Structure formats: structure tokens, C-alpha cells
């Protein structure tokens, strides 16, 4: 995770971003701190990447890379406003002993590449180039399922779909093309389906550890559906970060199957 110390909306690269509307950086920090504290309380280790001035979207760490089996496929951002995040995150990976491959094609990390138990679900349509899907399959040795996003308000896959536990997901059908909706129904017939109201408050931009699901508190109906499915939803207020088009999942990049602290003294940060 990366704290929103320099958070603001000074440009627009998605429909949620309106630079003319004021932002409250101290409030964004308070909300982010609460999310981080909840993850720690649930027993997860949270490593913090130092923020850099002039990179207001660096708080959205999930876009920085996809990490599976200790291997990193680093993002290649579509918009120049985010190019500076790449060296910042790659420096952290290098410092902590991760092998890093820089993506050849535009690829916005876990924004559009969401690993499940058996495959990687991969979004395209607004940010990640569809050619990046084959690149991810080659790098990680996993099958990749391409899903086409068609609603600009759900510009990344992680705004329209969340992996809950291995092969359990929740998603908003209206964010996907008809063919992709059919594919999702075939692959995940028991998936939780969100309505547009819950999707529009970024209810699907959630962090799940297989039991607990952290999601925006405004996603009322989705919260109840998660309880009915046997999960424990925990609601958080991330309204300030939503002004830039991000919520819980955008703020957290999962590091899979690698201990960056092996042989090092514990770091309480």
C-alpha cells in the first residue's frame, strides 16, 4: 500500500475525476489509515511504499503490478500522468528481492489482471491492451480469460469484479460485453451479481482474504449478499478516494507466494 500523502484530483483520466471539485488530502489519509489498520487487525502484513510528490494516484497500489509466485509483472500505464509511478514501485520491488519483468504492452496491474485459483481474469476495453493478456499468460504460466469492459465508469476490471476466494467472485454484469457476460455465467454460475447502484459506489472494488471482505459502506445490498454467501463483510468509508475512481482494492496490491522480509529484521511499517 502507498499512503495518499499527495492525493488530489488535478487531472481527469476516468469519468470519476473532476478536477474542478475540491479534494481533502487529510481526510483521504484518515480513510486510508483506517483501511490499512483493518487489514492489520485481520492478521495481514501491510508493507508501505513511500509516496512521491507529483504522483497523486500512487495511492492506488493495485495498478502497479501483478505478483504471482513471487514473480512481478510490472505495469505499463496508459496515461503519462502515471508514468512516474513505475520507477517508484520497481525500486521497492528490487529492494525487497522480487524478480521484475516490465510489461511490454499497456497493462495496469491488478486493475485489470485478477488472479483466481485456476486462472487470471483479465480486463480490456479502456486501459489494459488485450495483447498484455497473452504476455501475462506467458509470464505466469496460467490460463488467462479475457473480459471486455464496455462502460467507461468501470474502466478497470477491479471496479466491476472482485475475486472473493479461489473460484468465487462477485461482479456487475452491465460492465461487460454480452459475450463476456455469457462467459462469466458459464465459469461462475454461483457468483454474486451486483446491481448498478452498488457497483457505482465501488462496492466491487473490494479486498477479500477468503473470509473477510472489505468494501465501501455505501454498497448496502452487496454487503447483505456477501453475508448470505457466508462471507464477513467489513465496510469502510473511502469516499474521498472515490473522487479519483478508486476504493479498497485499488489501494492494496497483493504479494503472492514470496516473503520479502526473509533474512531481514522485522519492519513495523
Short mmCIF file of C-alpha atoms in Angstrom, two decimals:
data_model
loop_
_atom_site.label_atom_id
_atom_site.label_comp_id
_atom_site.label_asym_id
_atom_site.label_seq_id
_atom_site.Cartn_x
_atom_site.Cartn_y
_atom_site.Cartn_z
CA UNK A 1 0.00 0.00 0.00
CA UNK A 2 1.03 3.61 -0.50
CA UNK A 3 -0.37 6.44 1.65
CA UNK A 4 -2.24 9.26 -0.14
CA UNK A 5 0.10 11.95 1.18
CA UNK A 6 -0.03 13.78 -2.16
CA UNK A 7 -3.59 12.87 -3.11
CA UNK A 8 -5.58 15.31 -5.21
CA UNK A 9 -7.58 15.30 -8.42
CA UNK A 10 -5.61 17.61 -10.67
CA UNK A 11 -6.35 15.89 -14.00
CA UNK A 12 -9.00 13.59 -15.43
CA UNK A 13 -8.22 10.14 -16.87
CA UNK A 14 -11.53 8.47 -15.95
CA UNK A 15 -15.14 9.68 -15.63
CA UNK A 16 -14.97 9.89 -11.85
CA UNK A 17 -12.20 12.51 -11.84
CA UNK A 18 -13.43 16.10 -11.80
CA UNK A 19 -10.52 18.48 -11.10
CA UNK A 20 -12.88 21.40 -10.52
CA UNK A 21 -14.22 19.70 -7.38
CA UNK A 22 -12.17 20.14 -4.19
CA UNK A 23 -10.40 17.23 -2.52
CA UNK A 24 -9.43 16.82 1.12
CA UNK A 25 -5.99 15.20 1.43
CA UNK A 26 -6.07 14.90 5.26
CA UNK A 27 -9.43 13.12 5.02
CA UNK A 28 -8.07 10.78 2.35
CA UNK A 29 -5.21 9.90 4.69
CA UNK A 30 -7.59 9.22 7.58
CA UNK A 31 -9.71 6.92 5.41
CA UNK A 32 -6.64 5.12 4.03
CA UNK A 33 -5.22 4.69 7.54
CA UNK A 34 -8.44 3.01 8.61
CA UNK A 35 -8.29 0.58 5.68
CA UNK A 36 -4.67 -0.29 6.49
CA UNK A 37 -5.47 -0.72 10.18
CA UNK A 38 -8.33 -3.10 9.38
CA UNK A 39 -6.07 -5.27 7.24
CA UNK A 40 -3.51 -5.43 10.04
CA UNK A 41 -6.21 -6.24 12.61
CA UNK A 42 -7.28 -9.16 10.41
CA UNK A 43 -3.75 -10.57 10.62
CA UNK A 44 -2.34 -9.39 7.29
CA UNK A 45 1.06 -7.78 6.92
CA UNK A 46 0.96 -4.44 5.14
CA UNK A 47 4.16 -3.09 3.62
CA UNK A 48 4.14 0.61 2.83
CA UNK A 49 5.72 2.06 -0.30
CA UNK A 50 6.89 5.67 0.22
CA UNK A 51 4.76 8.15 -1.74
CA UNK A 52 6.40 10.58 -4.13
CA UNK A 53 5.35 14.19 -4.77
CA UNK A 54 3.59 14.87 -8.04
CA UNK A 55 2.05 11.37 -8.22
CA UNK A 56 -1.43 11.78 -6.72
CA UNK A 57 -2.64 8.38 -8.00
CA UNK A 58 0.27 6.46 -6.46
CA UNK A 59 -2.10 5.58 -3.59
CA UNK A 60 -3.72 3.10 -5.98
CA UNK A 61 -1.02 0.47 -5.47
CA UNK A 62 -3.01 -2.33 -7.10
CA UNK A 63 -2.30 -0.79 -10.50
CA UNK A 64 1.47 -1.07 -10.06
CA UNK A 65 1.90 -4.76 -10.92
CA UNK A 66 0.59 -8.29 -10.74
CA UNK A 67 2.50 -10.62 -8.39
CA UNK A 68 2.12 -14.41 -8.56
CA UNK A 69 4.57 -16.96 -7.24
CA UNK A 70 6.92 -14.20 -6.20
CA UNK A 71 7.21 -13.05 -9.84
CA UNK A 72 6.34 -9.47 -10.73
CA UNK A 73 4.85 -8.30 -13.99
CA UNK A 74 5.20 -4.54 -13.62
CA UNK A 75 2.61 -2.18 -15.02
CA UNK A 76 2.94 -0.10 -18.14
CA UNK A 77 0.46 2.73 -17.65
CA UNK A 78 -1.70 4.09 -20.42
CA UNK A 79 -1.64 7.74 -19.36
CA UNK A 80 1.54 9.82 -18.94
CA UNK A 81 0.25 11.29 -15.68
CA UNK A 82 1.04 7.93 -14.06
CA UNK A 83 4.33 7.07 -15.76
CA UNK A 84 6.34 8.24 -12.75
CA UNK A 85 4.80 5.55 -10.55
CA UNK A 86 6.63 2.80 -12.43
CA UNK A 87 10.18 3.53 -11.19
CA UNK A 88 8.88 4.22 -7.68
CA UNK A 89 7.26 0.80 -7.36
CA UNK A 90 10.03 -1.02 -9.22
CA UNK A 91 12.56 0.42 -6.76
CA UNK A 92 10.56 -1.08 -3.90
CA UNK A 93 10.34 -4.49 -5.59
CA UNK A 94 14.08 -4.51 -6.29
CA UNK A 95 14.89 -3.53 -2.72
CA UNK A 96 12.81 -6.43 -1.43
CA UNK A 97 14.21 -9.09 -3.74
CA UNK A 98 11.45 -9.55 -6.26
CA UNK A 99 12.29 -10.55 -9.84
CA UNK A 100 10.61 -7.92 -12.02
CA UNK A 101 9.56 -8.07 -15.66
CA UNK A 102 8.42 -4.81 -17.20
CA UNK A 103 5.28 -5.30 -19.26
CA UNK A 104 5.76 -4.75 -22.98
CA UNK A 105 2.13 -3.80 -23.62
CA UNK A 106 -0.08 -1.42 -21.67
CA UNK A 107 -1.03 -3.31 -18.53
CA UNK A 108 -2.38 -1.69 -15.38
CA UNK A 109 -1.58 -4.44 -12.91
CA UNK A 110 -4.30 -5.80 -10.68
CA UNK A 111 -6.55 -3.10 -12.00
CA UNK A 112 -7.13 -5.43 -14.95
CA UNK A 113 -5.40 -8.72 -14.05
CA UNK A 114 -7.12 -10.55 -11.19
CA UNK A 115 -5.72 -13.98 -10.28
CA UNK A 116 -8.11 -16.68 -9.08
CA UNK A 117 -7.38 -20.23 -8.01
CA UNK A 118 -7.16 -21.62 -11.54
CA UNK A 119 -6.74 -18.68 -13.90
CA UNK A 120 -6.23 -14.97 -14.35
CA UNK A 121 -9.29 -12.90 -15.20
CA UNK A 122 -8.13 -10.09 -17.46
CA UNK A 123 -9.98 -6.93 -18.39
CA UNK A 124 -9.61 -4.86 -21.54
CA UNK A 125 -11.51 -2.07 -23.24
CA UNK A 126 -10.29 1.11 -21.59
CA UNK A 127 -6.83 0.68 -20.07
CA UNK A 128 -5.02 -2.65 -20.45
CA UNK A 129 -4.14 -3.68 -24.02
CA UNK A 130 -5.61 -7.08 -24.91
CA UNK A 131 -2.11 -8.15 -26.05
CA UNK A 132 -0.99 -7.85 -22.43
CA UNK A 133 -3.19 -10.83 -21.63
CA UNK A 134 -1.04 -13.22 -23.65
CA UNK A 135 2.03 -11.63 -22.10
CA UNK A 136 0.66 -12.36 -18.62
CA UNK A 137 -0.18 -15.96 -19.57
CA UNK A 138 3.38 -16.47 -20.81
CA UNK A 139 4.97 -14.87 -17.76
CA UNK A 140 2.94 -16.64 -15.09
CA UNK A 141 2.16 -19.91 -16.89
CA UNK A 142 -1.55 -19.62 -16.14
CA UNK A 143 -4.57 -19.52 -18.45
CA UNK A 144 -5.92 -16.02 -18.96
CA UNK A 145 -9.60 -15.29 -19.58
CA UNK A 146 -10.23 -12.07 -21.50
CA UNK A 147 -13.20 -9.99 -20.38
CA UNK A 148 -14.32 -6.93 -22.35
CA UNK A 149 -15.37 -3.85 -20.38
CA UNK A 150 -17.90 -1.60 -22.11
CA UNK A 151 -18.93 1.03 -19.53
CA UNK A 152 -16.35 3.83 -19.07
CA UNK A 153 -17.39 4.25 -15.42
CA UNK A 154 -15.99 0.76 -14.86
CA UNK A 155 -12.73 1.32 -16.66
CA UNK A 156 -10.71 -1.30 -14.77
CA UNK A 157 -11.76 -4.89 -14.12
CA UNK A 158 -11.37 -4.40 -10.36
CA UNK A 159 -14.13 -1.79 -10.42
CA UNK A 160 -16.56 -4.32 -11.92
CA UNK A 161 -15.46 -7.67 -10.45
CA UNK A 162 -13.88 -8.94 -7.25
CA UNK A 163 -12.27 -12.31 -6.54
CA UNK A 164 -13.60 -13.49 -3.19
CA UNK A 165 -11.95 -16.89 -2.69
CA UNK A 166 -10.26 -19.02 -5.34
CA UNK A 167 -13.12 -19.59 -7.79
CA UNK A 168 -15.74 -17.44 -6.04
CA UNK A 169 -16.35 -13.98 -7.47
CA UNK A 170 -18.82 -11.12 -7.45
CA UNK A 171 -19.39 -8.83 -10.44
CA UNK A 172 -21.65 -6.29 -12.12
CA UNK A 173 -22.92 -7.77 -15.42
CA UNK A 174 -23.65 -4.40 -17.03
CA UNK A 175 -19.95 -3.50 -17.08
CA UNK A 176 -19.21 -6.30 -19.57
CA UNK A 177 -19.94 -7.05 -23.20
CA UNK A 178 -22.69 -9.63 -23.88
CA UNK A 179 -20.09 -12.28 -24.78
CA UNK A 180 -18.17 -11.65 -21.58
CA UNK A 181 -21.37 -11.82 -19.54
CA UNK A 182 -22.08 -15.22 -21.08
CA UNK A 183 -18.56 -16.39 -20.30
CA UNK A 184 -18.80 -15.26 -16.68
CA UNK A 185 -22.12 -17.08 -16.26
CA UNK A 186 -20.55 -20.27 -17.62
CA UNK A 187 -17.42 -20.06 -15.48
CA UNK A 188 -19.08 -18.80 -12.30
CA UNK A 189 -22.74 -19.83 -12.23
CA UNK A 190 -22.96 -19.21 -8.47
CA UNK A 191 -21.29 -15.79 -8.50
CA UNK A 192 -22.76 -12.89 -6.57
CA UNK A 193 -24.17 -10.36 -9.03
CA UNK A 194 -24.23 -6.72 -8.04
CA UNK A 195 -26.66 -4.11 -9.28
CA UNK A 196 -25.53 -0.81 -10.73
CA UNK A 197 -26.23 1.09 -7.53
CA UNK A 198 -23.73 -0.96 -5.52
CA UNK A 199 -21.25 -1.01 -8.40
CA UNK A 200 -21.46 2.77 -8.73
CA UNK A 201 -20.27 3.26 -5.14
CA UNK A 202 -17.33 0.91 -5.91
CA UNK A 203 -18.77 -1.97 -3.92
CA UNK A 204 -16.93 -4.36 -6.21
CA UNK A 205 -13.60 -2.66 -5.62
CA UNK A 206 -13.20 -4.89 -2.59
CA UNK A 207 -10.39 -6.71 -0.79
CA UNK A 208 -11.11 -10.29 0.24
CA UNK A 209 -8.98 -12.79 2.15
CA UNK A 210 -11.43 -15.62 1.51
CA UNK A 211 -13.47 -14.86 4.61
CA UNK A 212 -13.48 -11.14 5.30
CA UNK A 213 -14.44 -8.71 2.53
CA UNK A 214 -13.55 -5.04 2.91
CA UNK A 215 -15.76 -2.84 0.75
CA UNK A 216 -17.28 0.67 0.74
CA UNK A 217 -20.00 1.15 3.33
CA UNK A 218 -22.43 2.55 0.73
CA UNK A 219 -22.73 -0.86 -1.01
CA UNK A 220 -25.68 -1.88 1.16
CA UNK A 221 -27.26 -4.65 -0.93
CA UNK A 222 -23.92 -6.19 -1.84
CA UNK A 223 -23.00 -6.33 1.84
CA UNK A 224 -26.11 -8.37 2.56
CA UNK A 225 -25.45 -10.69 -0.40
CA UNK A 226 -21.96 -11.37 0.94
CA UNK A 227 -23.36 -12.30 4.36
CA UNK A 228 -25.85 -14.65 2.77
CA UNK A 229 -22.99 -16.30 0.85
CA UNK A 230 -21.06 -16.97 4.07
CA UNK A 231 -18.56 -14.11 3.95
CA UNK A 232 -17.96 -11.48 6.62
CA UNK A 233 -18.26 -8.03 5.02
CA UNK A 234 -16.46 -5.15 6.71
CA UNK A 235 -17.47 -1.72 5.47
CA UNK A 236 -15.09 1.20 5.18
CA UNK A 237 -15.57 4.82 4.16
CA UNK A 238 -13.32 5.65 1.20
CA UNK A 239 -15.47 8.44 -0.22
CA UNK A 240 -12.55 10.82 -0.71
CA UNK A 241 -10.54 8.35 -2.78
CA UNK A 242 -13.61 7.58 -4.87
CA UNK A 243 -13.25 11.10 -6.30
CA UNK A 244 -10.28 9.71 -8.24
CA UNK A 245 -12.04 6.47 -9.18
CA UNK A 246 -10.67 4.13 -6.55
CA UNK A 247 -11.60 2.33 -3.34
CA UNK A 248 -10.38 -0.57 -1.18
CA UNK A 249 -8.96 -2.90 -3.84
CA UNK A 250 -7.27 -0.08 -5.75
CA UNK A 251 -5.32 0.71 -2.59
CA UNK A 252 -3.94 -2.78 -1.99
CA UNK A 253 -1.61 -4.85 -4.17
CA UNK A 254 -1.43 -8.49 -3.08
CA UNK A 255 2.04 -10.05 -2.91
CA UNK A 256 1.58 -13.77 -3.57
CA UNK A 257 3.98 -16.56 -2.54
CA UNK A 258 7.04 -14.54 -1.61
CA UNK A 259 8.42 -13.32 1.69
CA UNK A 260 10.17 -10.01 1.04
CA UNK A 261 11.45 -9.99 4.63
CA UNK A 262 13.21 -13.35 4.63
CA UNK A 263 16.55 -12.85 6.33
CA UNK A 264 15.72 -9.28 7.31
CA UNK A 265 14.85 -7.76 10.63
CA UNK A 266 11.12 -7.10 11.12
CA UNK A 267 9.91 -3.74 9.91
CA UNK A 268 6.90 -2.45 11.83
CA UNK A 269 5.82 -0.23 8.94
#
